[in-house]
CSV table of C-alpha atoms in Angstrom, one decimal:
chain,number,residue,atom,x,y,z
M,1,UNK,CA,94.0,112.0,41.6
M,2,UNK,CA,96.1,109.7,43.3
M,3,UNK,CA,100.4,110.6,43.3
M,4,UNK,CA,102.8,108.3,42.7
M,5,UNK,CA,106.2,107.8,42.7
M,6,UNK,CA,108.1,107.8,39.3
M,7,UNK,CA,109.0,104.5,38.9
M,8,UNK,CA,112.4,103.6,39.5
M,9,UNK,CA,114.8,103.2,36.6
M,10,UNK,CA,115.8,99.2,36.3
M,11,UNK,CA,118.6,97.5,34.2
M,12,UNK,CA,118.3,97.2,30.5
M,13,UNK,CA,118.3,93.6,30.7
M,14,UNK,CA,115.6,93.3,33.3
M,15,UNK,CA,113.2,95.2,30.3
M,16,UNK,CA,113.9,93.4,27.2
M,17,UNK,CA,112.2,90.7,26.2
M,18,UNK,CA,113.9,87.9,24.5
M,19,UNK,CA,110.8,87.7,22.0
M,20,UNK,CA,109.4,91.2,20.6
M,21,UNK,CA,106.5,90.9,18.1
M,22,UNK,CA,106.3,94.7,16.4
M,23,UNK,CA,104.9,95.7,13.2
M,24,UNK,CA,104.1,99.0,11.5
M,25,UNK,CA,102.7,101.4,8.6
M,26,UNK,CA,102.2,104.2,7.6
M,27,UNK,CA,98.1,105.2,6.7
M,28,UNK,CA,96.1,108.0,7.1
M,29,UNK,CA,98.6,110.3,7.5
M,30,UNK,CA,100.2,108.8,11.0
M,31,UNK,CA,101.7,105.4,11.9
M,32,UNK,CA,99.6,102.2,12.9
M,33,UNK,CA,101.1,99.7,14.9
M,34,UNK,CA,100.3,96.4,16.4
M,35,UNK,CA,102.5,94.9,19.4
M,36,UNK,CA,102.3,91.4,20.6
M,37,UNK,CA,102.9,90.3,23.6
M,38,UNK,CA,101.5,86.7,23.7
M,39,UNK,CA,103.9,84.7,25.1
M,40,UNK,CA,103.5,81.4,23.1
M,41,UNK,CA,102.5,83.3,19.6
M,42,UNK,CA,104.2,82.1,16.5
M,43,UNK,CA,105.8,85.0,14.1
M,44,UNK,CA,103.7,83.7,11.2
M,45,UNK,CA,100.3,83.9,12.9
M,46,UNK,CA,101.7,87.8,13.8
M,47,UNK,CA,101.9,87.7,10.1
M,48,UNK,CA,98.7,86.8,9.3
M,49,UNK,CA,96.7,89.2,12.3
M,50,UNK,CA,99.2,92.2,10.7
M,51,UNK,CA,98.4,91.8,6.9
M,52,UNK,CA,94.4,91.5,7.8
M,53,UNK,CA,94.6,94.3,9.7
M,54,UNK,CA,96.9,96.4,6.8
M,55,UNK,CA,94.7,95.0,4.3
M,56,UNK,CA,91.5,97.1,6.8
M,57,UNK,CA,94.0,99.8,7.1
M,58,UNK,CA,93.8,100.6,3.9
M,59,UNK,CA,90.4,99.6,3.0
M,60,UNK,CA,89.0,102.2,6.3
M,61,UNK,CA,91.3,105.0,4.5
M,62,UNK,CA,89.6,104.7,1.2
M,63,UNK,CA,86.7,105.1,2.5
M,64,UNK,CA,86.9,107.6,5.3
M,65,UNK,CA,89.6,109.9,4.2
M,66,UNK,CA,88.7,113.3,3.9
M,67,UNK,CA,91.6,114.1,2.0
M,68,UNK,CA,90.8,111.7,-1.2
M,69,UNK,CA,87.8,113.1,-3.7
M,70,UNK,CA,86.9,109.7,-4.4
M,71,UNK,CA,86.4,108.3,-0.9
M,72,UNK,CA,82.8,107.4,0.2
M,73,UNK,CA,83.3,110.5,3.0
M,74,UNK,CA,84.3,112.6,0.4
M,75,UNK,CA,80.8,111.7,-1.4
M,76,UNK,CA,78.9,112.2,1.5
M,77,UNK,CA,80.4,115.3,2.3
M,78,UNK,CA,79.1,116.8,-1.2
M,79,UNK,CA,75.9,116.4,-0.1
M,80,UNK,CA,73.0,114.0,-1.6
M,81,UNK,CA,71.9,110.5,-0.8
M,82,UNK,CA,73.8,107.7,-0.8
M,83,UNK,CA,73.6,104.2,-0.1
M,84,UNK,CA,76.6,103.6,1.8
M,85,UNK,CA,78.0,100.2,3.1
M,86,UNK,CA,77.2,98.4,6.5
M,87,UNK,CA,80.1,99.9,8.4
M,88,UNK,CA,80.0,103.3,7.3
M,89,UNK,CA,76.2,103.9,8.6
M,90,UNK,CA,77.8,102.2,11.7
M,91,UNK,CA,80.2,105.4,11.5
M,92,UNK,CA,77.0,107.3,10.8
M,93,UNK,CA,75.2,106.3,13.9
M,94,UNK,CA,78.4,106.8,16.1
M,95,UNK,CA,78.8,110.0,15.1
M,96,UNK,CA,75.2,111.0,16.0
M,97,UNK,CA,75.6,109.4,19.3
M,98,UNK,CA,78.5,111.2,20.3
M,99,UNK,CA,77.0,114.6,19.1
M,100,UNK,CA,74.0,113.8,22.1
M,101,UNK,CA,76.7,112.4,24.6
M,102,UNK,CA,79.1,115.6,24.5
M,103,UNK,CA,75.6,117.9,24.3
M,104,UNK,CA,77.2,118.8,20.4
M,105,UNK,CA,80.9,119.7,21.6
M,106,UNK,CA,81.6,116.5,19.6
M,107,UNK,CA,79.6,117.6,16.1
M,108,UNK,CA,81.1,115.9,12.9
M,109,UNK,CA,78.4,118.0,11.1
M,110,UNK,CA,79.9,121.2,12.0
M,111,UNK,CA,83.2,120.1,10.7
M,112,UNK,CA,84.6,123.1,7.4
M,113,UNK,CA,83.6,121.2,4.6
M,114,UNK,CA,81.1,119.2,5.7
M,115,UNK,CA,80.4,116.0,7.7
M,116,UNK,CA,83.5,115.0,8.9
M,117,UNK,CA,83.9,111.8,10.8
M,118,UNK,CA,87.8,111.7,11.6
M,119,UNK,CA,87.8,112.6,15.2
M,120,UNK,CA,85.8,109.1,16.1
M,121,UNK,CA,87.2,106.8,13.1
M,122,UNK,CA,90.7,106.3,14.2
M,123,UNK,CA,89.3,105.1,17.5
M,124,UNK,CA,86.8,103.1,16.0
M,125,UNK,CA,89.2,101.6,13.5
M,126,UNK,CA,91.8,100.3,16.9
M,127,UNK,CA,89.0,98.7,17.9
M,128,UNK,CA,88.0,97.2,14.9
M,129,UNK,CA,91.9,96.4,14.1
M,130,UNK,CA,92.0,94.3,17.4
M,131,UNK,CA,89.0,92.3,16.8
M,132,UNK,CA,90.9,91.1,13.7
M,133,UNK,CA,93.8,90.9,15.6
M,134,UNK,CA,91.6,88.4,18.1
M,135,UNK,CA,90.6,86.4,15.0
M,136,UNK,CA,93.5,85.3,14.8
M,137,UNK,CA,94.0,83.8,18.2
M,138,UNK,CA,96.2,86.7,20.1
M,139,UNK,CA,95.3,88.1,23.3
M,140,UNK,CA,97.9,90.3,24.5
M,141,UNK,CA,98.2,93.2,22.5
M,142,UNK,CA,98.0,96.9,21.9
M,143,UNK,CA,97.1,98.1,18.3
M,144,UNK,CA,98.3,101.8,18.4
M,145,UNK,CA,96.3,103.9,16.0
M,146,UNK,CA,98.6,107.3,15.9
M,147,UNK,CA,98.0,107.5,19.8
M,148,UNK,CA,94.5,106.2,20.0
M,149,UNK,CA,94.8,102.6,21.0
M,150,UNK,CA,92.9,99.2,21.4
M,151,UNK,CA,94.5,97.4,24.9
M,152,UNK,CA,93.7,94.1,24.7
M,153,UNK,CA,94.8,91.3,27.9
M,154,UNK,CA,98.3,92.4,29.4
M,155,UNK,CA,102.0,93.5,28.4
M,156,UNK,CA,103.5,91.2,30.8
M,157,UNK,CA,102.1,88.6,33.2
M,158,UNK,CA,103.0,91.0,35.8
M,159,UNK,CA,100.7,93.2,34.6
M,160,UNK,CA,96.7,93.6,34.6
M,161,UNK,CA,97.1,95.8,31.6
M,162,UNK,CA,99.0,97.8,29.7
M,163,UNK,CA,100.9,101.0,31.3
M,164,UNK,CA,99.9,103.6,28.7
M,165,UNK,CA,102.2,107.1,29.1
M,166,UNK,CA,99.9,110.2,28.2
M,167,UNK,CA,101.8,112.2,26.2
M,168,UNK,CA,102.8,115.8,28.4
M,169,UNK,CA,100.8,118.8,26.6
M,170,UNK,CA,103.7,120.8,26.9
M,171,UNK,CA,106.8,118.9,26.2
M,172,UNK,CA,106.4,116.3,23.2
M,173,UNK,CA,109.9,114.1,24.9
M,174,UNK,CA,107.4,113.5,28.2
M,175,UNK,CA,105.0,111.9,29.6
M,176,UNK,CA,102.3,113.6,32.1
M,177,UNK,CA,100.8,110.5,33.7
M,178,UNK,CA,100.7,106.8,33.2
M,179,UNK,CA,97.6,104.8,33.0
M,180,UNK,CA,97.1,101.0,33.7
M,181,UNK,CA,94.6,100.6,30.2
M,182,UNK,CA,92.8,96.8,30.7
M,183,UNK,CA,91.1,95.4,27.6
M,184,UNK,CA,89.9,99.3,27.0
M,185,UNK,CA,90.5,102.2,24.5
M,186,UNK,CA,93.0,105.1,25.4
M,187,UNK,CA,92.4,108.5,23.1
M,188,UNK,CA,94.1,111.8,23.8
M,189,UNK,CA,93.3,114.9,21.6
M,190,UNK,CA,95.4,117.8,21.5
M,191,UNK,CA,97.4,120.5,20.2
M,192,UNK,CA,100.4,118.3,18.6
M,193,UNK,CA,103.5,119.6,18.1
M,194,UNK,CA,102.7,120.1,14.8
M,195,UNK,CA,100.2,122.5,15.3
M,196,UNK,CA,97.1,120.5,14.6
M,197,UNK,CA,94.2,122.0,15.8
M,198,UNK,CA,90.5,120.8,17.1
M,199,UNK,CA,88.0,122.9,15.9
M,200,UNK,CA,85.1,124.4,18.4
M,201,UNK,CA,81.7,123.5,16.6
M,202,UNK,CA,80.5,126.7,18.5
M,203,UNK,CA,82.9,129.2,17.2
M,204,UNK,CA,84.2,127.6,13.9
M,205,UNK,CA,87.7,128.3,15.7
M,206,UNK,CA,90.4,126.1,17.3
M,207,UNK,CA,88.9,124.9,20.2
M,208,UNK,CA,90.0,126.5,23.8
M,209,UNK,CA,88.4,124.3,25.7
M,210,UNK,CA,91.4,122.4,27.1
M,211,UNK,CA,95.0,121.8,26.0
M,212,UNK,CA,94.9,118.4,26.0
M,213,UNK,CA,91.9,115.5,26.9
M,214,UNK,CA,92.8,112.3,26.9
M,215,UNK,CA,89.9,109.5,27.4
M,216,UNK,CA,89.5,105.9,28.6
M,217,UNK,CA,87.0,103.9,28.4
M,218,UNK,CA,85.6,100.1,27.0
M,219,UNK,CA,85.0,101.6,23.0
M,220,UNK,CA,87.6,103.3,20.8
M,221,UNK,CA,85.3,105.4,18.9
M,222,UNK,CA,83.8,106.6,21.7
M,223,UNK,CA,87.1,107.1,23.3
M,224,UNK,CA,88.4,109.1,20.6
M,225,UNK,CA,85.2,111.3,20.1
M,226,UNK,CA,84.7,112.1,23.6
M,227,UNK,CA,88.2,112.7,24.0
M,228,UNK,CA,87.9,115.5,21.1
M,229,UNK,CA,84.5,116.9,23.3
M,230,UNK,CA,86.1,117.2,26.0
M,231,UNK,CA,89.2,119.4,24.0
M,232,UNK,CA,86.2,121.5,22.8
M,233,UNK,CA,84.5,121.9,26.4
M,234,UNK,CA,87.3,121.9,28.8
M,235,UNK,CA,86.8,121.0,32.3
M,236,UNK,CA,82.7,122.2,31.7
M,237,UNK,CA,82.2,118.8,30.0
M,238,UNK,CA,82.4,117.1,33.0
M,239,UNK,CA,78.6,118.0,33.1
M,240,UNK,CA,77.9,115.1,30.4
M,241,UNK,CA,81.0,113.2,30.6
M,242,UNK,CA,80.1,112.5,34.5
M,243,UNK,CA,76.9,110.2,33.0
M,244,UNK,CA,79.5,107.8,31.5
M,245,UNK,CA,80.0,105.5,34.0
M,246,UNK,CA,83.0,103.3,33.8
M,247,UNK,CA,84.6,106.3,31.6
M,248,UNK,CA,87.8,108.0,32.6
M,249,UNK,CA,89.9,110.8,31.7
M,250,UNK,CA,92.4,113.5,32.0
M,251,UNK,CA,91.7,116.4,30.9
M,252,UNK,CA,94.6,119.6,30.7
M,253,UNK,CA,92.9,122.6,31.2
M,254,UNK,CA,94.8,125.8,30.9
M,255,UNK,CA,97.4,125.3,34.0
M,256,UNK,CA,94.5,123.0,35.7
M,257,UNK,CA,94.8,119.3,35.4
M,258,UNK,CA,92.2,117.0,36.4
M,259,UNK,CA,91.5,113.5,36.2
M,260,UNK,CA,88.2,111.7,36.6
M,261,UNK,CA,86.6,108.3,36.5
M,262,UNK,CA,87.8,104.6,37.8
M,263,UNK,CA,91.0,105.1,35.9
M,264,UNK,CA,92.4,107.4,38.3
M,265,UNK,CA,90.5,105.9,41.1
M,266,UNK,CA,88.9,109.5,41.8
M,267,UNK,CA,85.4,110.5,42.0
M,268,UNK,CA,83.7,113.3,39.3
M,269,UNK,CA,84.9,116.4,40.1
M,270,UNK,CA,82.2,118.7,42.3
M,271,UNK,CA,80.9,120.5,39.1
M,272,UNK,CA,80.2,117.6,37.7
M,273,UNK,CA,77.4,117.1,40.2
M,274,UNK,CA,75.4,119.9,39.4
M,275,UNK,CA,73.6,117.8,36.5
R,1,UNK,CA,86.1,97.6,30.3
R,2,UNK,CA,86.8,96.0,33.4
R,3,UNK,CA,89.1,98.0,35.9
R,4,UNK,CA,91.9,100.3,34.8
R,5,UNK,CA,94.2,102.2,37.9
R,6,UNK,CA,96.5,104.8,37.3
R,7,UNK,CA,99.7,103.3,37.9
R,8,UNK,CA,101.7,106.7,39.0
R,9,UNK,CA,102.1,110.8,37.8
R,10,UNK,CA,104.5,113.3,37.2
R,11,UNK,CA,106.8,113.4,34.3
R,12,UNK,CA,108.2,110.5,33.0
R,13,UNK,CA,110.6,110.3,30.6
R,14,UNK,CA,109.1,109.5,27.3
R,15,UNK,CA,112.1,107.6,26.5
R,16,UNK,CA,110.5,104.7,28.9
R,17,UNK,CA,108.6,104.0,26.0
R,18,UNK,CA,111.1,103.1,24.0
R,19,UNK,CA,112.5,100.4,26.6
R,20,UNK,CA,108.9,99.2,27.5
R,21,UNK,CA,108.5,96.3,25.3
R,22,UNK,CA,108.0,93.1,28.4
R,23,UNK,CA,109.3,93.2,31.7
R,24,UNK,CA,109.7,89.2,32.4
R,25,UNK,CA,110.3,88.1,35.7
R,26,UNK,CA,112.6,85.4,34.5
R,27,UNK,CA,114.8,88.1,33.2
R,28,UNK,CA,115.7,89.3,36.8
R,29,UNK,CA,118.3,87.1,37.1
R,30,UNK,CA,120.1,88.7,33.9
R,31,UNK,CA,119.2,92.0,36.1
R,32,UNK,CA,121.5,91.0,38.7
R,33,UNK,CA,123.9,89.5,36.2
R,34,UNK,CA,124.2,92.6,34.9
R,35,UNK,CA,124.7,94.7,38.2
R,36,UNK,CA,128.1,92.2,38.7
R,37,UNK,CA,129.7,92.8,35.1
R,38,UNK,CA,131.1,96.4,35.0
R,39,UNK,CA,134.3,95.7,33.5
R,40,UNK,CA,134.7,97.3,30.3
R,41,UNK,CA,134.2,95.3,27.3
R,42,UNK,CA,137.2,96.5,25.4
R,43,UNK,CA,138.7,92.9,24.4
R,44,UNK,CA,137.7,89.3,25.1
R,45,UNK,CA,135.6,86.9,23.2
R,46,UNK,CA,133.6,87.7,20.2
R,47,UNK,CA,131.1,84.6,21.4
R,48,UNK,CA,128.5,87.2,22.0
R,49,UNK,CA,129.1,89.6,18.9
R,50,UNK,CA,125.8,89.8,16.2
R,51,UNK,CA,125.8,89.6,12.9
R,52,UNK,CA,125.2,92.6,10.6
R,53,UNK,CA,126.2,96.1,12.3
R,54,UNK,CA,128.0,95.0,15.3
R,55,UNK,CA,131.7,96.5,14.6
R,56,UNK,CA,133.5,96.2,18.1
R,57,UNK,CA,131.1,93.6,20.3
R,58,UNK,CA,132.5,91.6,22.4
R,59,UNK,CA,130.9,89.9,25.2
R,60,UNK,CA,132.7,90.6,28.9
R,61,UNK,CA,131.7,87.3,30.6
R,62,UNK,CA,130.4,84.0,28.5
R,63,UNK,CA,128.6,83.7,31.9
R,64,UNK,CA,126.1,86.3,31.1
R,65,UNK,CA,124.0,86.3,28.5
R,66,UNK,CA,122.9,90.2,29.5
R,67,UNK,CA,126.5,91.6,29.0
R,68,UNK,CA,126.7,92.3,25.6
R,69,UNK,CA,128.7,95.1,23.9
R,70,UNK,CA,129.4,96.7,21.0
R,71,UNK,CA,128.2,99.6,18.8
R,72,UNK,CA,124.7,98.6,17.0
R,73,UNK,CA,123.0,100.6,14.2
R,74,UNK,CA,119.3,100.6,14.4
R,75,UNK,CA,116.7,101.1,11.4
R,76,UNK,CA,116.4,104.2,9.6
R,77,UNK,CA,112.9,104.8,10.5
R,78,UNK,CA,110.4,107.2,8.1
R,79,UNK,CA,108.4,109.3,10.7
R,80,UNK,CA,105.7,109.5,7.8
R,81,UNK,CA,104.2,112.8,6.2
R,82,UNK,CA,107.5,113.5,4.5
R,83,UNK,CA,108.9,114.7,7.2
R,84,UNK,CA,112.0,112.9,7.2
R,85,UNK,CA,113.8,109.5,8.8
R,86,UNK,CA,115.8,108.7,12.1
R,87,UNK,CA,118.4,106.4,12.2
R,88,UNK,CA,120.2,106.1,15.7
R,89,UNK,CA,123.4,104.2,16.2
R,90,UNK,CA,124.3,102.3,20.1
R,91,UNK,CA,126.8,102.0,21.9
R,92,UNK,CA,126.1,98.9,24.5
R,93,UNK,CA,128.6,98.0,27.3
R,94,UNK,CA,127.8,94.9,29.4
R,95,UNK,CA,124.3,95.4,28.2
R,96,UNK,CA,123.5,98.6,29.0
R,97,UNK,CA,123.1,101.7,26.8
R,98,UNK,CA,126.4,104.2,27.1
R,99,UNK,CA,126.4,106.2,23.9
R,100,UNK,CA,123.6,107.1,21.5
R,101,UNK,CA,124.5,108.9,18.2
R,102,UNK,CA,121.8,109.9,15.7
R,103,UNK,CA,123.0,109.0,12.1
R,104,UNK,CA,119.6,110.7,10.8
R,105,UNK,CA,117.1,113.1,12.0
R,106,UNK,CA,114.2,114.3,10.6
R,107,UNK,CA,114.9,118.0,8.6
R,108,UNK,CA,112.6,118.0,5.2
R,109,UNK,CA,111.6,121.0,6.3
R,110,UNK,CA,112.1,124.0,8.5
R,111,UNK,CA,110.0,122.7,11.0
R,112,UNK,CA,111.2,119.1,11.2
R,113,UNK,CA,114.8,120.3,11.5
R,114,UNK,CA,113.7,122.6,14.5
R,115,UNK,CA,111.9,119.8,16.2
R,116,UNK,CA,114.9,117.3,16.0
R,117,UNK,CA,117.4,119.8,16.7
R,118,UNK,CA,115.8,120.0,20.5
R,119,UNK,CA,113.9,116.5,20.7
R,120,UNK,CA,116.6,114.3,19.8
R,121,UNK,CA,119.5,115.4,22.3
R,122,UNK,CA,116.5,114.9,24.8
R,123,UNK,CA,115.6,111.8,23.6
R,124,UNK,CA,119.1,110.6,24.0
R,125,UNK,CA,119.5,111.9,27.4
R,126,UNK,CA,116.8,110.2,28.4
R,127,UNK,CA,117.3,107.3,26.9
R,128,UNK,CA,120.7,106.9,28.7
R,129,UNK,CA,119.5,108.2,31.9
R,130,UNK,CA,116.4,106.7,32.7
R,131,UNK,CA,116.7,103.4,30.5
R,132,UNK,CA,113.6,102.7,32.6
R,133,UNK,CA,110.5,100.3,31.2
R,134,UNK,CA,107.6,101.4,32.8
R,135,UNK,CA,105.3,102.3,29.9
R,136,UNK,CA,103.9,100.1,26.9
R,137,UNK,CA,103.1,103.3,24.9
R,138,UNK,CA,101.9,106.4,24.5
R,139,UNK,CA,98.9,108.2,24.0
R,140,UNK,CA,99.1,111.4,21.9
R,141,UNK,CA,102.6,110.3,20.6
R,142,UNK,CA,104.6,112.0,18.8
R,143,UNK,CA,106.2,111.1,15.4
R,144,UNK,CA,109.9,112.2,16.4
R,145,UNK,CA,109.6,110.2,19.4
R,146,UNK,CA,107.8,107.2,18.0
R,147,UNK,CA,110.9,107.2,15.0
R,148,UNK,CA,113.4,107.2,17.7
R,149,UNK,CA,111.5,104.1,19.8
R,150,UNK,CA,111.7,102.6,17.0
R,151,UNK,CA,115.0,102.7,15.7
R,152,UNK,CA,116.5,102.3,19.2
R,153,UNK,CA,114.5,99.2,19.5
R,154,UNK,CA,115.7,97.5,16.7
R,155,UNK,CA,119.3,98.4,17.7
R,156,UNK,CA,119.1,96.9,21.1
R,157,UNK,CA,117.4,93.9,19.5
R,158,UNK,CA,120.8,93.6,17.1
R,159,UNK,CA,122.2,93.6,20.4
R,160,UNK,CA,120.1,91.4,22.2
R,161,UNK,CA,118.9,93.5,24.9
């Protein structure tokens, strides 16, 4: 991957914007936020993207949470047929699409419990958040979805994108690389600080694939699912992760870091040709 | 997706996060406005003081609109899950950051209180060392550090940073 220099520290007022468009909430367990960076948007029509996309927010966690007996996922997971809404068999089909790109290191049917969808639906729902967020005439924006996030035009004419830190596997306060994200998804699976773990569809256990993966590419679901593979499989699912073109990532791998695709301007690594 | 380059490695402070928020080019002149006004900003004109938390603002130079001072108290932030809220209060001098003093950290629980009692001082070093915008956010954040973006945010926007 290519090195760069840090970038060099510059004066407060240089940063700051005179005009800072930021909203937030808490759902699903983690914080969703939207940041504007349109240069000529109006606070009301902020407003109005913000309570469509809390108003989905919501909606997306009373259907997909796990953790609520009368969500449709909770249903689904109790086994039987059920005639589920548009958007949920669009889940569905995801789901099994991701199982055959990560070869099953991505398998929402081997979840405890049953089918468990969460490690492609907070990717899926940044994407879907920013389309609302586009319906209502802004361009330049992130929509962070507890660290999976939608990238949408640029923070700053300055910019092609947005600069995206990934967060350092090892020390929660830093950041291991950034990443110029342009109108593309940005996941990153990982043991948190909190001790959440990723569970290997293999073994049952916590995965020990990798550390940390972290995944860019042009869909959030995808992003977010492949990035969870790619935790399961380690540095091995460059195999299938190598047939993606236009897909990136950053993968921690016990004390081995590597970083593939057109995000890091570097080629698959050698074991990925083998396929 | 179209392109996407990295745009550098290493460790970077977290903290540049927090500062990210739109680097404008017509704010370089306030950059260099800045650099020039080092004086301390013990006495002078209230002209640049803000409402609500401000207690000793006072801008150094009606010339600048960059140079404000005075000790701002951001939002007490919930970091969700119950595990507790951050509230930060700054200290600005001729607009840059030269104190940070958590109000509130996160301690609900065991866990919480043992993960603010090492993040936070580091937070706040890094904050005041780096105060550096070279990120727009962060994948695979963290709550602690998202709580203290936050409330440092909204202090430097009482501020006018």
């Amino acid at each position: 991957m290519t090195a760069m220099a840090e970038p060099a520290p510059a004066s407060l007022a240089s940063l700051l914007p005179g005009r800072v468009h930021t909203r937030r909430e808490h759902v699903w367990g983690t914080v969703v936020s939207l940041d504007v960076r349109d240069a000529d948007a109006p606070e009301h029509a902020v407003d109005a993207a913000w309570e469509s996309v809390r108003a989905e927010l919501h909606r997306i966690d009373a259907v997909y949470s796990t953790f609520r007996d009368d969500s449709v996922v909770s249903r689904l997971r109790r086994g039987g047929q059920h005639l589920v809404a548009d958007d949920v068999a669009e889940v569905v089909d995801r789901c099994l699409e991701a199982r055959r790109l990560t070869e099953g290191s991505f398998d929402p049917w081997c979840a405890p419990g049953g089918f468990d969808p969460s490690g492609l639906v907070k990717g899926w729902a940044a994407d879907r958040c920013a389309d609302i967020v586009r319906m209502h005439g802004l361009r330049s924006f992130t929509l962070d979805a507890g660290g999976d996030l939608a990238c949408r035009g640029a923070a700053s004419p300055d910019h092609a994108g947005w600069p995206i830190g990934i967060s350092h596997p090892d020390d929660p306060m830093q950041v291991a690389a950034v990443v110029e994200v342009v109108d593309a998804a940005i996941a990153t699976s990982g043991f948190s600080q909190r001790g959440e773990h990723v569970l290997d569809p293999g073994s049952g256990g916590a995965a020990r694939g990798a550390r940390q993966a972290t995944v860019i590419g042009p869909d959030g679901a995808l992003a977010d699912a492949l990035a969870t593979g790619l935790m399961v499989a380690g540095v091995d699912g460059a195999r299938w992760f190598s047939a993606l073109p236009g897909w990136s990532a950053y993968v921690v791998d016990g004390g081995l870091t590597t970083a593939w695709g057109p995000a890091f301007e570097t080629s698959m690594p050698e074991g990925a040709k083998e396929r | 997706m179209k392109r996407a380059v990295i745009v550098g490695t290493g460790t970077v402070a977290g903290i540049a996060a927090v500062l990210a928020l739109n680097p404008d080019p017509a704010s370089q002149t306030a950059s260099a406005a800045t650099t020039k006004s080092s004086t301390s900003a013990s006495s002078g004109s209230s002209a640049g003081s803000s409402s609500g938390s401000s207690s000793s603002g006072s801008s150094s130079a009606g010339s600048s609109s960059s140079g404000a001072s005075g000790t701002y108290t951001g939002d007490a932030v919930d970091i969700g899950r119950g595990y507790g809220t951050i509230q930060l209060e700054v200290t600005v001098e001729s607009g840059r950051i030269v104190d940070i003093q958590a109000l509130a950290v996160p301690e609900n629980d065991h866990r919480s209180a043992e993960i603010s009692s090492y993040s936070v001082p580091q937070l706040i070093q890094q904050a005041l060392d780096v105060q550096s915008a070279q990120i727009s956010g962060i994948s695979g954040a963290t709550y602690t550090s998202y709580g203290f973006a936050q409330s440092l945010t909204s202090a430097l926007q009482q501020a006018g940073l």
